[in-house]
Amino acid sequence: MEGSVGSEEKSESRTNGVKTLQLEAVHAALLSSSTTRRIAELHSVHQKFAEGGLPAETISHLLRYLFDTYAFYNDRPSRRAVQRCLVAVGSDPAAREYLSPFIAAVKAESARPGIAPSNAFVLVEWCSLLLQQCSESRDLWERWNSSLLPALALALELCLGSSVRESVKQSALVVARRAMRHLFSSEFGTDAIKETVAMLTAKASTSTQKNVVLLGVTAGVCSRLPGARTELESFKPDYHAFYVRELISSRTVMMPHIANGLHDFFSAFTTAEDLQRDFAPPLEKALLRAPEVVLHGLISALVKSLAPNIDVTEVLLNNLLKPLLSNVKSTNATIREEAVSTFETAVLRSRDEARLERITAEILDPLKASKISNAEQKVLHARMLGAIPPSLSTFAKIPSGLAAVVGKEPSEAVLNAESLAMARHMSHGLVNGREIEKPILDVFVKGLGDKKVPVRRLWALRFGELVWRMDSTTMKRASTISFASAVVAKLRDAWAEVVSNPLPAAQSGLITAAYVATAVMPSNLFWTEDKGVISVLRDAQILDQALVTEPKPSYMLNHRIYTKLTADDDFIWFLRALVAASDDASREDVPSSVSNAWAQAFLYMISASVVKPDN
């Protein structure tokens, strides 16, 4: 009997968990390195919670043991088993009374600096589960929201700001959205939205910048719930005030996930009026006060997040342009680069042609008036001009304006940037049948005949890109024929110089002009059907000169030339030249040595490590 009584006491101890010895055994099993053992023990703990009736002390001990696992479990099955236990506790009205210390520990842990991102992800999952439990009871929500929301905000921000896999970051967002969706869909969802926004946007003695990610999640969830969307609309001023106070007025550079934290809010709720009224003035001040902060992705993230139908031209012209041009003159190279990058992002969302003309003038006029002496600033202005969306008005201003300065520009870097901007807007004009003005034609003719090889190479590239992107219909237009007729002879002369001396041309860089000629003259330029252009092309017999191996390989088939190429432009045009010659290289009457040499060159372009895949 004594043995039987002892056995019953031992069984009761194991069931109710009263004995310290048994709790210690549970703790040891939960911290076991064996996943099989700890999952089995977690299953047993889950059953005890589900059955109910556990003493208060036992529940407190078990919750403490479960909390100890958050930094220890790396496998999903063990973590899922812990979550089932937490759900069981939250579902038991008697046991859930003891969750408050557990939630307090989660809040404290999420605020602790230096926790691992994987551990933060576990906290995100726990907060999400507990918030879903709160969605079933207003009493639980009112009791725990002040702990769970800050904990979720901090843990989520840490996940997204770390260097973990993108899949982990995406999973953290999905888990957080699930919690907010349950919460805002509940019977007290309207109050939950109000209290969530008020808590996360509230001003504190220290920065609450990290709340921005969960605020973005909140807005994203509300935008997809019809009733919740209307409710969140009323809290737009709170979001705007938070963004201005915590991000625009920040004194420190923000990480990308912070700068982009309100993406869902801006895309779903921000209007053009909001942008002009609430954001443009503080951004203008910040560009002058702390440009290194707002230029480091903040303005770009805001603009990219806006709904596609919002035109930012007015804000760019009235509030951003002058500060950006001022920052282009900064002595800090990073600020200069970020100012141009920000402009490029904003101008792509600008569609008001009248205001774009004024923006163009603000950037172009200093170049035309020679008010900029610094070569790097000239490059940045040219990049800004090239970023402006092409239109017939920009075609009328930018190419002609730059044509007046490129002819006397000594810097190759500046010439490269300015000619790129010219070509971008010229292309739009030619596609729309607009005539190229004579001063612009003269710039191309003079450039292709320049004594400096780098200059000739550059203008050959610009002509080649313009012609390469045109279809046969555009090539037959009178404006295109006029442009091609003026330039083709100079391009042929450059090509002929390479044919006569290919190896020196490879060393000087003029070889690129020959590749351009080989790619466009037998194909695109023939589409013009202009007698003058075709006469020049037939006299040159470009493909006959390119597909030669005896007595010496041509400029296109000589491996001593193409294996020495290094620039991306050289590889691009060499490949285009090979493609242009492919039909002729495969003809039956072509010597096998030529076909083999062409194939070897093509294989080199496929397999060489120096050739980038996107070339």
Coordinates of C-alpha atoms in Angstrom, one line a residue:
M1 CA 0.0 0.0 0.0
E2 CA 2.8 2.3 0.9
G3 CA 4.3 1.7 -2.6
S4 CA 0.9 2.4 -4.1
V5 CA 0.4 5.6 -2.1
G6 CA 3.9 6.7 -3.1
S7 CA 3.2 6.0 -6.7
E8 CA -0.1 8.0 -6.6
E9 CA 1.7 10.9 -4.9
K10 CA 4.4 10.8 -7.6
S11 CA 1.7 10.7 -10.3
E12 CA -0.2 13.6 -8.7
S13 CA 3.1 15.5 -8.5
R14 CA 3.7 14.9 -12.2
T15 CA 0.2 15.9 -13.2
N16 CA -0.2 19.0 -11.2
G17 CA 3.4 20.1 -11.3
V18 CA 3.6 21.0 -7.6
K19 CA 6.9 19.4 -6.8
T20 CA 9.9 21.6 -7.5
L21 CA 11.8 18.5 -8.6
Q22 CA 9.3 17.9 -11.4
L23 CA 9.4 21.5 -12.5
E24 CA 13.1 21.3 -12.7
A25 CA 12.8 18.2 -14.8
V26 CA 10.5 20.1 -17.1
H27 CA 12.9 23.0 -17.3
A28 CA 15.8 20.7 -18.1
A29 CA 13.8 19.0 -20.8
L30 CA 12.8 22.3 -22.4
L31 CA 16.4 23.4 -22.6
S32 CA 17.6 20.0 -24.0
S33 CA 19.6 20.0 -27.1
S34 CA 17.5 17.2 -28.4
T35 CA 14.6 18.6 -30.4
T36 CA 12.6 15.3 -30.0
R37 CA 12.8 15.5 -26.2
R38 CA 11.9 19.1 -25.9
I39 CA 9.0 18.9 -28.4
A40 CA 7.7 15.9 -26.5
E41 CA 7.9 17.9 -23.2
L42 CA 6.3 20.9 -24.8
H43 CA 3.5 18.7 -26.0
S44 CA 3.0 17.5 -22.4
V45 CA 3.0 21.1 -21.1
H46 CA 0.5 22.1 -23.8
Q47 CA -1.8 19.3 -22.6
K48 CA -1.5 20.5 -19.0
F49 CA -2.4 24.0 -20.0
A50 CA -5.3 22.8 -22.2
E51 CA -6.7 20.6 -19.4
G52 CA -6.6 23.5 -16.9
G53 CA -6.6 23.4 -13.2
L54 CA -2.8 24.0 -12.7
P55 CA -1.8 25.8 -9.6
A56 CA -0.8 29.5 -9.9
E57 CA 2.8 28.8 -8.9
T58 CA 3.1 26.1 -11.6
I59 CA 1.7 28.3 -14.3
S60 CA 4.1 31.1 -13.4
H61 CA 7.1 28.7 -13.4
L62 CA 6.1 27.2 -16.8
L63 CA 5.6 30.6 -18.4
R64 CA 9.1 31.6 -17.2
Y65 CA 10.5 28.4 -18.6
L66 CA 8.8 29.0 -22.0
F67 CA 10.3 32.5 -22.0
D68 CA 13.7 31.1 -21.5
T69 CA 13.4 29.2 -24.7
Y70 CA 13.1 32.2 -27.0
A71 CA 16.8 32.6 -27.5
F72 CA 17.6 28.9 -27.5
Y73 CA 15.3 27.3 -30.1
N74 CA 16.5 27.6 -33.7
D75 CA 14.1 25.1 -35.3
R76 CA 10.6 25.8 -36.4
P77 CA 8.9 22.8 -34.8
S78 CA 10.1 23.7 -31.3
R79 CA 9.1 27.3 -31.7
R80 CA 5.6 26.3 -33.0
A81 CA 5.2 24.0 -29.9
V82 CA 6.0 27.0 -27.6
Q83 CA 3.4 29.1 -29.5
R84 CA 0.8 26.4 -29.0
C85 CA 1.4 26.5 -25.3
L86 CA 1.0 30.3 -25.3
V87 CA -2.2 30.0 -27.2
A88 CA -3.5 27.4 -24.7
V89 CA -2.7 29.8 -21.8
G90 CA -4.3 32.7 -23.5
S91 CA -7.4 30.6 -24.1
D92 CA -7.9 29.6 -20.5
P93 CA -9.5 32.5 -18.5
A94 CA -8.0 31.3 -15.3
A95 CA -4.4 30.8 -16.6
R96 CA -4.3 34.0 -18.7
E97 CA -4.3 36.0 -15.5
Y98 CA -0.7 35.0 -15.1
L99 CA 0.4 36.1 -18.5
S100 CA 1.1 39.7 -17.4
P101 CA 4.6 39.0 -16.0
F102 CA 5.4 37.1 -19.2
I103 CA 4.3 40.0 -21.4
A104 CA 6.2 42.4 -19.2
A105 CA 9.3 40.2 -19.8
V106 CA 8.7 40.3 -23.6
K107 CA 8.4 44.1 -23.5
A108 CA 11.6 44.4 -21.5
E109 CA 13.5 42.0 -23.8
S110 CA 12.4 43.7 -27.0
A111 CA 13.8 47.0 -25.6
R112 CA 17.1 45.5 -24.7
P113 CA 19.9 46.5 -27.0
G114 CA 21.9 43.9 -28.9
I115 CA 19.5 41.1 -29.1
A116 CA 19.9 38.8 -32.2
P117 CA 17.5 39.4 -35.1
S118 CA 16.5 35.7 -35.0
N119 CA 15.5 36.2 -31.3
A120 CA 13.6 39.4 -32.3
F121 CA 11.7 37.4 -34.8
V122 CA 10.5 35.0 -32.1
L123 CA 9.3 38.0 -30.0
V124 CA 7.4 39.3 -33.1
E125 CA 5.7 36.0 -33.3
W126 CA 4.8 35.9 -29.6
C127 CA 3.5 39.5 -29.7
S128 CA 1.4 38.6 -32.7
L129 CA -0.1 35.6 -31.0
L130 CA -0.9 37.5 -27.9
L131 CA -2.5 40.4 -29.8
Q132 CA -4.7 37.9 -31.6
Q133 CA -5.8 36.7 -28.2
C134 CA -6.5 40.3 -27.3
S135 CA -8.8 40.7 -30.3
E136 CA -11.2 38.2 -28.6
S137 CA -11.5 40.3 -25.5
R138 CA -11.7 44.1 -24.9
D139 CA -10.5 43.5 -21.3
L140 CA -7.3 41.8 -22.5
W141 CA -6.7 44.5 -25.1
E142 CA -7.0 47.2 -22.5
R143 CA -4.8 45.3 -20.1
W144 CA -2.0 44.4 -22.4
N145 CA -1.9 46.9 -25.3
S146 CA 0.5 49.2 -23.6
S147 CA 3.0 46.4 -23.4
L148 CA 2.4 44.4 -26.5
L149 CA 2.3 47.2 -29.0
P150 CA 5.7 48.8 -28.0
A151 CA 7.2 45.3 -27.8
L152 CA 6.0 44.4 -31.3
A153 CA 7.1 47.8 -32.7
L154 CA 10.7 47.4 -31.4
A155 CA 11.1 43.7 -32.3
L156 CA 9.7 44.3 -35.8
E157 CA 12.0 47.2 -36.4
L158 CA 15.0 45.2 -35.2
C159 CA 14.1 42.4 -37.7
L160 CA 13.8 44.7 -40.6
G161 CA 16.9 46.7 -39.8
S162 CA 19.2 43.6 -39.5
S163 CA 21.2 41.7 -42.1
V164 CA 19.1 38.6 -41.9
R165 CA 17.6 37.0 -45.1
E166 CA 14.9 38.9 -46.9
S167 CA 12.6 35.9 -46.3
V168 CA 12.8 36.4 -42.6
K169 CA 12.1 40.1 -42.9
Q170 CA 9.1 39.4 -45.1
S171 CA 7.8 36.7 -42.6
A172 CA 8.1 39.2 -39.7
L173 CA 5.9 41.7 -41.7
V174 CA 3.4 39.0 -42.5
V175 CA 3.2 38.0 -38.8
A176 CA 2.8 41.6 -37.7
R177 CA 0.1 42.3 -40.3
R178 CA -1.8 39.2 -39.2
A179 CA -2.0 40.5 -35.6
M180 CA -3.2 43.9 -36.6
R181 CA -5.8 42.5 -39.0
H182 CA -7.3 40.3 -36.3
L183 CA -7.3 43.3 -33.9
F184 CA -8.8 45.8 -36.3
S185 CA -11.5 43.3 -37.5
S186 CA -12.7 42.7 -33.9
E187 CA -15.8 44.1 -32.3
F188 CA -13.8 47.0 -30.9
G189 CA -11.6 47.4 -34.0
T190 CA -12.4 51.1 -34.3
D191 CA -11.2 51.8 -30.7
A192 CA -8.2 49.5 -31.3
I193 CA -7.1 51.6 -34.4
K194 CA -7.5 54.8 -32.4
E195 CA -5.5 53.6 -29.4
T196 CA -2.8 52.0 -31.6
V197 CA -2.2 55.2 -33.6
A198 CA -2.3 57.3 -30.5
M199 CA 0.2 55.1 -28.7
L200 CA 2.7 54.8 -31.6
T201 CA 2.6 58.4 -32.6
A202 CA 2.7 59.9 -29.1
K203 CA 5.6 62.3 -28.4
A204 CA 8.1 61.0 -25.9
S205 CA 11.2 62.3 -24.1
T206 CA 13.3 60.2 -26.4
S207 CA 12.9 59.4 -30.1
T208 CA 10.1 57.1 -31.1
Q209 CA 11.4 56.8 -34.6
K210 CA 11.4 53.0 -34.4
N211 CA 7.6 52.9 -34.2
V212 CA 7.5 53.9 -37.9
V213 CA 7.6 50.3 -39.2
L214 CA 4.5 49.2 -37.1
L215 CA 2.7 52.5 -38.0
G216 CA 3.3 51.6 -41.7
V217 CA 1.9 48.1 -41.1
T218 CA -1.1 49.6 -39.3
A219 CA -1.8 51.8 -42.3
G220 CA -1.3 49.0 -44.7
V221 CA -3.8 46.7 -42.9
C222 CA -6.4 49.5 -42.5
S223 CA -6.1 50.3 -46.2
R224 CA -7.4 46.8 -47.0
L225 CA -10.2 46.8 -44.5
P226 CA -13.1 49.0 -45.7
G227 CA -14.3 50.2 -42.3
A228 CA -10.8 50.5 -40.9
R229 CA -9.7 52.6 -43.9
T230 CA -12.3 55.3 -43.2
E231 CA -11.3 55.3 -39.5
L232 CA -7.6 55.7 -40.2
E233 CA -8.3 58.7 -42.5
S234 CA -9.2 60.7 -39.4
F235 CA -5.7 60.1 -38.0
K236 CA -3.7 61.4 -40.9
P237 CA -2.7 64.5 -39.0
D238 CA -1.2 62.2 -36.3
Y239 CA 0.8 60.4 -38.9
H240 CA 1.9 63.6 -40.6
A241 CA 3.0 65.1 -37.3
F242 CA 5.0 62.0 -36.4
Y243 CA 6.7 61.8 -39.7
V244 CA 7.8 65.5 -39.6
R245 CA 8.9 65.3 -35.9
E246 CA 10.7 61.9 -35.9
L247 CA 12.0 61.6 -39.5
I248 CA 12.2 64.9 -41.3
S249 CA 13.5 66.6 -38.2
S250 CA 15.9 63.8 -37.2
R251 CA 19.5 64.7 -36.5
T252 CA 20.8 61.4 -37.6
V253 CA 20.9 59.5 -40.8
M254 CA 18.2 56.8 -41.1
M255 CA 18.5 53.3 -42.3
P256 CA 16.4 52.4 -45.4
H257 CA 13.7 50.4 -43.5
I258 CA 13.1 53.5 -41.3
A259 CA 13.0 55.9 -44.2
N260 CA 10.6 53.6 -46.1
G261 CA 8.6 52.6 -43.0
L262 CA 5.4 54.6 -43.9
H263 CA 5.3 53.3 -47.5
D264 CA 1.9 51.8 -47.1
F265 CA 0.5 54.9 -45.5
F266 CA 1.8 57.2 -48.2
S267 CA 0.6 55.0 -51.1
A268 CA -2.9 54.6 -49.7
F269 CA -3.7 57.8 -47.8
T270 CA -1.4 60.7 -48.9
T271 CA -2.8 63.2 -51.4
A272 CA -1.1 65.9 -53.5
E273 CA -2.6 68.4 -51.1
D274 CA -1.1 66.6 -48.1
L275 CA 2.3 66.6 -49.8
Q276 CA 2.3 70.3 -50.5
R277 CA 0.8 71.4 -47.2
D278 CA 2.3 69.2 -44.6
F279 CA 5.6 67.7 -46.0
A280 CA 7.0 70.1 -48.6
P281 CA 7.8 73.1 -46.2
P282 CA 9.6 71.0 -43.5
L283 CA 11.5 69.1 -46.2
E284 CA 12.7 72.4 -47.7
K285 CA 13.9 73.5 -44.3
A286 CA 15.6 70.2 -43.6
L287 CA 17.4 70.3 -47.0
L288 CA 19.1 73.5 -45.7
R289 CA 19.5 72.5 -42.1
A290 CA 20.5 68.8 -42.3
P291 CA 20.8 67.7 -45.9
E292 CA 22.8 64.6 -45.1
V293 CA 19.7 63.3 -43.2
V294 CA 16.8 63.9 -45.7
L295 CA 18.9 63.2 -48.8
H296 CA 20.0 59.8 -47.6
G297 CA 16.9 58.1 -49.0
L298 CA 14.2 59.8 -47.0
I299 CA 12.8 62.1 -49.8
S300 CA 13.3 59.4 -52.4
A301 CA 11.4 56.9 -50.2
L302 CA 8.5 59.4 -49.8
V303 CA 8.3 60.1 -53.5
K304 CA 8.4 56.5 -54.5
S305 CA 5.7 55.6 -52.0
L306 CA 3.2 58.1 -53.3
A307 CA 0.2 56.8 -55.4
P308 CA 1.0 56.8 -59.2
N309 CA -1.5 59.5 -59.9
I310 CA 0.2 62.1 -57.7
D311 CA 2.3 64.7 -59.6
V312 CA 5.2 66.1 -57.6
T313 CA 6.2 68.8 -60.1
E314 CA 4.9 71.7 -58.1
V315 CA 6.6 70.6 -54.9
L316 CA 9.9 69.9 -56.8
L317 CA 9.8 73.4 -58.4
N318 CA 8.6 75.5 -55.5
N319 CA 10.2 73.7 -52.5
L320 CA 13.0 71.2 -53.5
L321 CA 14.8 72.5 -56.6
K322 CA 16.7 75.4 -55.2
P323 CA 17.9 73.5 -52.0
L324 CA 18.9 70.6 -54.2
L325 CA 20.9 72.8 -56.6
S326 CA 22.5 74.4 -53.5
N327 CA 23.5 70.9 -52.2
V328 CA 24.9 70.0 -55.6
K329 CA 27.6 72.7 -54.8
S330 CA 28.3 71.1 -51.4
T331 CA 31.9 70.2 -50.5
N332 CA 30.7 66.8 -49.3
A333 CA 30.8 64.4 -52.2
T334 CA 28.1 62.1 -50.6
I335 CA 25.6 65.0 -50.3
R336 CA 26.3 66.1 -53.9
E337 CA 25.6 62.6 -55.2
E338 CA 22.5 62.1 -53.1
A339 CA 21.1 65.5 -54.1
V340 CA 21.2 64.4 -57.8
S341 CA 19.8 61.0 -56.9
T342 CA 16.9 62.6 -55.1
F343 CA 16.2 64.9 -58.0
E344 CA 16.3 62.0 -60.4
T345 CA 13.7 60.2 -58.3
A346 CA 11.4 63.2 -57.9
V347 CA 11.6 64.3 -61.6
L348 CA 10.4 60.9 -62.7
R349 CA 7.1 61.6 -60.9
S350 CA 6.7 65.0 -62.5
R351 CA 4.3 65.4 -65.4
D352 CA 3.5 69.1 -65.6
E353 CA 5.3 70.2 -68.7
A354 CA 5.0 73.9 -68.0
R355 CA 6.7 73.6 -64.7
L356 CA 9.2 71.1 -66.1
E357 CA 10.3 73.8 -68.5
R358 CA 11.0 76.1 -65.6
I359 CA 12.9 73.3 -63.8
T360 CA 14.9 72.8 -67.0
A361 CA 15.8 76.4 -67.3
E362 CA 17.0 76.5 -63.6
I363 CA 19.4 73.7 -64.3
L364 CA 20.4 74.5 -67.9
D365 CA 20.9 78.3 -67.7
P366 CA 24.0 78.2 -65.4
L367 CA 25.7 75.8 -67.9
K368 CA 24.8 78.0 -70.9
A369 CA 26.0 81.1 -69.1
S370 CA 29.3 79.5 -68.0
K371 CA 28.5 80.3 -64.4
I372 CA 29.7 76.8 -63.3
S373 CA 33.5 76.4 -63.4
N374 CA 33.8 73.1 -61.5
A375 CA 33.8 70.1 -63.8
E376 CA 32.1 67.8 -61.3
Q377 CA 29.2 70.3 -60.8
K378 CA 28.8 70.5 -64.6
V379 CA 28.6 66.7 -64.7
L380 CA 25.9 66.7 -62.0
H381 CA 23.9 69.4 -63.8
A382 CA 24.1 67.4 -67.0
R383 CA 22.9 64.3 -65.2
M384 CA 19.9 66.2 -63.8
L385 CA 19.1 67.4 -67.3
G386 CA 19.3 63.8 -68.6
A387 CA 16.9 62.7 -65.8
I388 CA 14.1 65.1 -66.9
P389 CA 11.4 63.1 -68.7
P390 CA 11.8 63.7 -72.5
S391 CA 9.1 65.8 -74.2
L392 CA 8.8 68.0 -77.2
S393 CA 9.5 71.1 -75.0
T394 CA 12.7 69.6 -73.5
F395 CA 13.7 68.5 -77.0
A396 CA 13.4 72.2 -78.0
K397 CA 15.6 73.4 -75.1
I398 CA 18.1 70.9 -73.8
P399 CA 19.9 69.6 -77.0
S400 CA 20.3 73.1 -78.4
G401 CA 21.2 74.6 -75.0
L402 CA 23.9 72.0 -74.5
A403 CA 25.1 72.2 -78.1
A404 CA 26.3 75.7 -77.3
V405 CA 28.7 74.5 -74.6
V406 CA 29.8 71.0 -75.5
G407 CA 31.9 72.2 -78.5
K408 CA 34.2 74.1 -76.2
E409 CA 34.2 71.7 -73.2
P410 CA 37.7 70.5 -72.4
S411 CA 36.7 67.9 -69.8
E412 CA 35.9 64.5 -71.2
A413 CA 33.8 63.6 -68.1
V414 CA 31.7 66.7 -68.6
L415 CA 31.4 66.1 -72.3
N416 CA 30.3 62.5 -71.7
A417 CA 27.5 63.6 -69.3
E418 CA 26.4 66.5 -71.5
S419 CA 26.3 64.5 -74.6
L420 CA 24.3 61.8 -72.9
A421 CA 21.7 64.3 -71.9
M422 CA 21.6 65.7 -75.4
A423 CA 21.1 62.3 -77.0
R424 CA 18.3 61.3 -74.6
H425 CA 16.2 64.3 -75.5
M426 CA 17.2 64.2 -79.2
S427 CA 15.9 60.6 -79.4
H428 CA 12.4 61.8 -78.3
G429 CA 12.4 64.5 -80.9
L430 CA 13.5 62.2 -83.7
V431 CA 10.9 59.6 -82.8
N432 CA 8.3 62.3 -83.1
G433 CA 9.5 63.5 -86.4
R434 CA 11.1 66.8 -85.2
E435 CA 14.0 68.3 -87.3
I436 CA 17.4 68.4 -85.6
E437 CA 18.8 72.0 -85.6
K438 CA 21.9 72.7 -87.6
P439 CA 24.0 73.7 -84.5
I440 CA 23.3 70.3 -83.0
L441 CA 24.2 68.5 -86.3
D442 CA 27.4 70.5 -86.4
V443 CA 28.3 69.3 -82.9
F444 CA 28.1 65.7 -84.0
V445 CA 30.0 66.3 -87.3
K446 CA 32.7 68.2 -85.4
G447 CA 32.9 65.6 -82.7
L448 CA 33.3 62.7 -85.1
G449 CA 36.0 64.6 -86.9
D450 CA 37.9 65.8 -83.8
K451 CA 41.6 65.2 -83.5
K452 CA 41.2 63.7 -80.0
V453 CA 40.4 60.0 -80.2
P454 CA 38.4 59.9 -77.0
V455 CA 36.2 62.7 -78.3
R456 CA 35.6 60.9 -81.6
R457 CA 34.9 57.7 -79.7
L458 CA 32.3 59.4 -77.5
W459 CA 30.4 61.0 -80.4
A460 CA 30.4 57.7 -82.3
L461 CA 28.8 56.1 -79.2
R462 CA 26.1 58.8 -79.0
F463 CA 25.3 58.6 -82.7
G464 CA 25.2 54.8 -82.5
E465 CA 22.8 54.7 -79.5
L466 CA 20.5 57.2 -81.2
V467 CA 20.3 55.2 -84.4
W468 CA 20.3 51.7 -82.7
R469 CA 17.1 52.4 -80.8
M470 CA 15.1 53.6 -83.8
D471 CA 12.8 51.3 -85.8
S472 CA 12.5 51.3 -89.6
T473 CA 9.6 53.7 -89.6
T474 CA 11.5 56.3 -87.6
M475 CA 14.6 55.8 -89.8
K476 CA 12.6 56.7 -92.9
R477 CA 11.4 60.1 -91.6
A478 CA 12.9 63.2 -93.2
S479 CA 14.3 64.5 -89.9
T480 CA 16.2 61.2 -89.2
I481 CA 17.5 61.0 -92.8
S482 CA 18.8 64.6 -92.4
F483 CA 20.5 63.7 -89.2
A484 CA 22.0 60.5 -90.6
S485 CA 23.2 62.2 -93.9
A486 CA 25.1 64.8 -92.0
V487 CA 27.0 62.3 -89.8
V488 CA 27.4 59.0 -91.7
A489 CA 30.4 60.2 -93.7
K490 CA 32.3 61.1 -90.6
L491 CA 31.5 57.8 -89.0
R492 CA 32.7 56.0 -92.1
D493 CA 36.0 57.9 -92.0
A494 CA 36.5 56.8 -88.4
W495 CA 35.7 53.2 -89.4
A496 CA 38.2 53.4 -92.3
E497 CA 40.9 54.6 -90.0
V498 CA 40.4 51.6 -87.8
V499 CA 40.4 49.2 -90.8
S500 CA 43.7 50.5 -92.0
N501 CA 45.3 50.3 -88.5
P502 CA 43.3 48.1 -86.2
L503 CA 45.9 47.4 -83.5
P504 CA 46.7 51.1 -82.8
A505 CA 43.0 51.8 -82.9
A506 CA 42.5 49.2 -80.2
Q507 CA 45.0 50.8 -78.0
S508 CA 43.6 54.3 -78.5
G509 CA 40.0 53.4 -78.1
L510 CA 38.9 54.3 -81.6
I511 CA 38.1 50.6 -82.2
T512 CA 34.7 51.3 -80.6
A513 CA 33.8 53.6 -83.5
A514 CA 34.4 50.8 -85.9
Y515 CA 32.1 48.4 -83.9
V516 CA 29.4 51.1 -83.9
A517 CA 29.7 51.5 -87.7
T518 CA 29.6 47.7 -88.2
A519 CA 26.5 47.4 -86.0
V520 CA 24.4 50.3 -87.4
M521 CA 25.6 51.0 -91.0
P522 CA 24.6 47.7 -92.7
S523 CA 21.2 47.6 -90.9
N524 CA 19.6 50.6 -89.3
L525 CA 21.1 53.2 -91.6
F526 CA 20.0 51.2 -94.7
W527 CA 16.5 51.6 -93.5
T528 CA 16.6 55.3 -94.4
E529 CA 16.4 54.3 -98.1
D530 CA 18.2 57.6 -98.8
K531 CA 20.4 57.5 -101.9
G532 CA 23.2 59.6 -100.3
V533 CA 23.4 57.5 -97.1
I534 CA 23.2 54.2 -99.0
S535 CA 25.9 55.4 -101.4
V536 CA 28.2 55.9 -98.5
L537 CA 27.4 52.5 -97.1
R538 CA 27.9 50.6 -100.3
D539 CA 31.2 52.3 -101.0
A540 CA 32.5 51.3 -97.6
Q541 CA 31.5 47.6 -97.9
I542 CA 31.7 47.3 -94.1
L543 CA 30.8 43.6 -93.6
D544 CA 33.2 42.5 -96.3
Q545 CA 36.0 44.3 -94.4
A546 CA 34.8 43.0 -91.1
L547 CA 34.7 39.3 -92.1
V548 CA 38.3 38.9 -93.1
T549 CA 41.0 36.5 -91.7
E550 CA 43.6 36.6 -94.5
P551 CA 46.3 37.9 -94.7
K552 CA 45.5 39.3 -91.3
P553 CA 42.3 39.1 -89.1
S554 CA 40.1 42.1 -89.3
Y555 CA 39.4 44.5 -86.5
M556 CA 36.3 42.4 -85.5
L557 CA 37.8 38.9 -85.7
N558 CA 41.3 39.5 -84.3
H559 CA 41.5 37.9 -80.9
R560 CA 44.4 40.2 -80.0
I561 CA 42.0 43.0 -80.1
Y562 CA 38.7 41.8 -78.6
T563 CA 40.4 40.0 -75.8
K564 CA 41.9 43.3 -74.7
L565 CA 38.6 45.1 -74.4
T566 CA 37.7 46.4 -71.0
A567 CA 35.0 49.0 -71.2
D568 CA 31.3 48.0 -71.1
D569 CA 30.6 50.2 -74.1
D570 CA 33.2 48.3 -76.1
F571 CA 31.7 44.9 -75.2
I572 CA 28.2 46.1 -76.0
W573 CA 29.0 47.4 -79.4
F574 CA 31.4 44.5 -80.2
L575 CA 28.5 42.1 -79.5
R576 CA 26.1 44.2 -81.7
A577 CA 28.7 44.2 -84.5
L578 CA 29.0 40.4 -84.3
V579 CA 25.2 40.0 -84.4
A580 CA 25.0 42.4 -87.4
A581 CA 27.5 40.2 -89.3
S582 CA 25.9 36.9 -88.3
D583 CA 24.0 36.3 -91.6
D584 CA 27.0 37.1 -93.7
A585 CA 29.3 35.0 -91.6
S586 CA 27.1 31.9 -92.0
R587 CA 26.8 32.1 -95.8
E588 CA 28.0 29.0 -97.7
D589 CA 30.5 31.0 -99.8
V590 CA 32.2 32.4 -96.8
P591 CA 35.5 30.6 -96.0
S592 CA 35.4 28.3 -93.0
S593 CA 38.3 30.2 -91.3
V594 CA 36.0 33.3 -91.2
S595 CA 33.0 31.4 -89.9
N596 CA 35.2 29.8 -87.2
A597 CA 36.8 33.1 -86.2
W598 CA 33.4 34.7 -85.9
A599 CA 32.1 31.8 -83.8
Q600 CA 35.2 32.0 -81.5
A601 CA 34.6 35.7 -81.0
F602 CA 31.0 35.0 -80.1
L603 CA 32.0 32.3 -77.7
Y604 CA 34.4 34.7 -76.1
M605 CA 31.6 37.1 -75.4
I606 CA 29.5 34.3 -73.9
S607 CA 32.2 32.8 -71.7
A608 CA 34.8 35.6 -70.8
S609 CA 34.8 36.5 -67.1
V610 CA 35.4 40.2 -67.9
V611 CA 32.1 40.4 -69.8
K612 CA 29.2 41.3 -67.5
P613 CA 26.1 39.2 -68.0
D614 CA 23.9 42.2 -68.8
N615 CA 26.1 43.3 -71.7

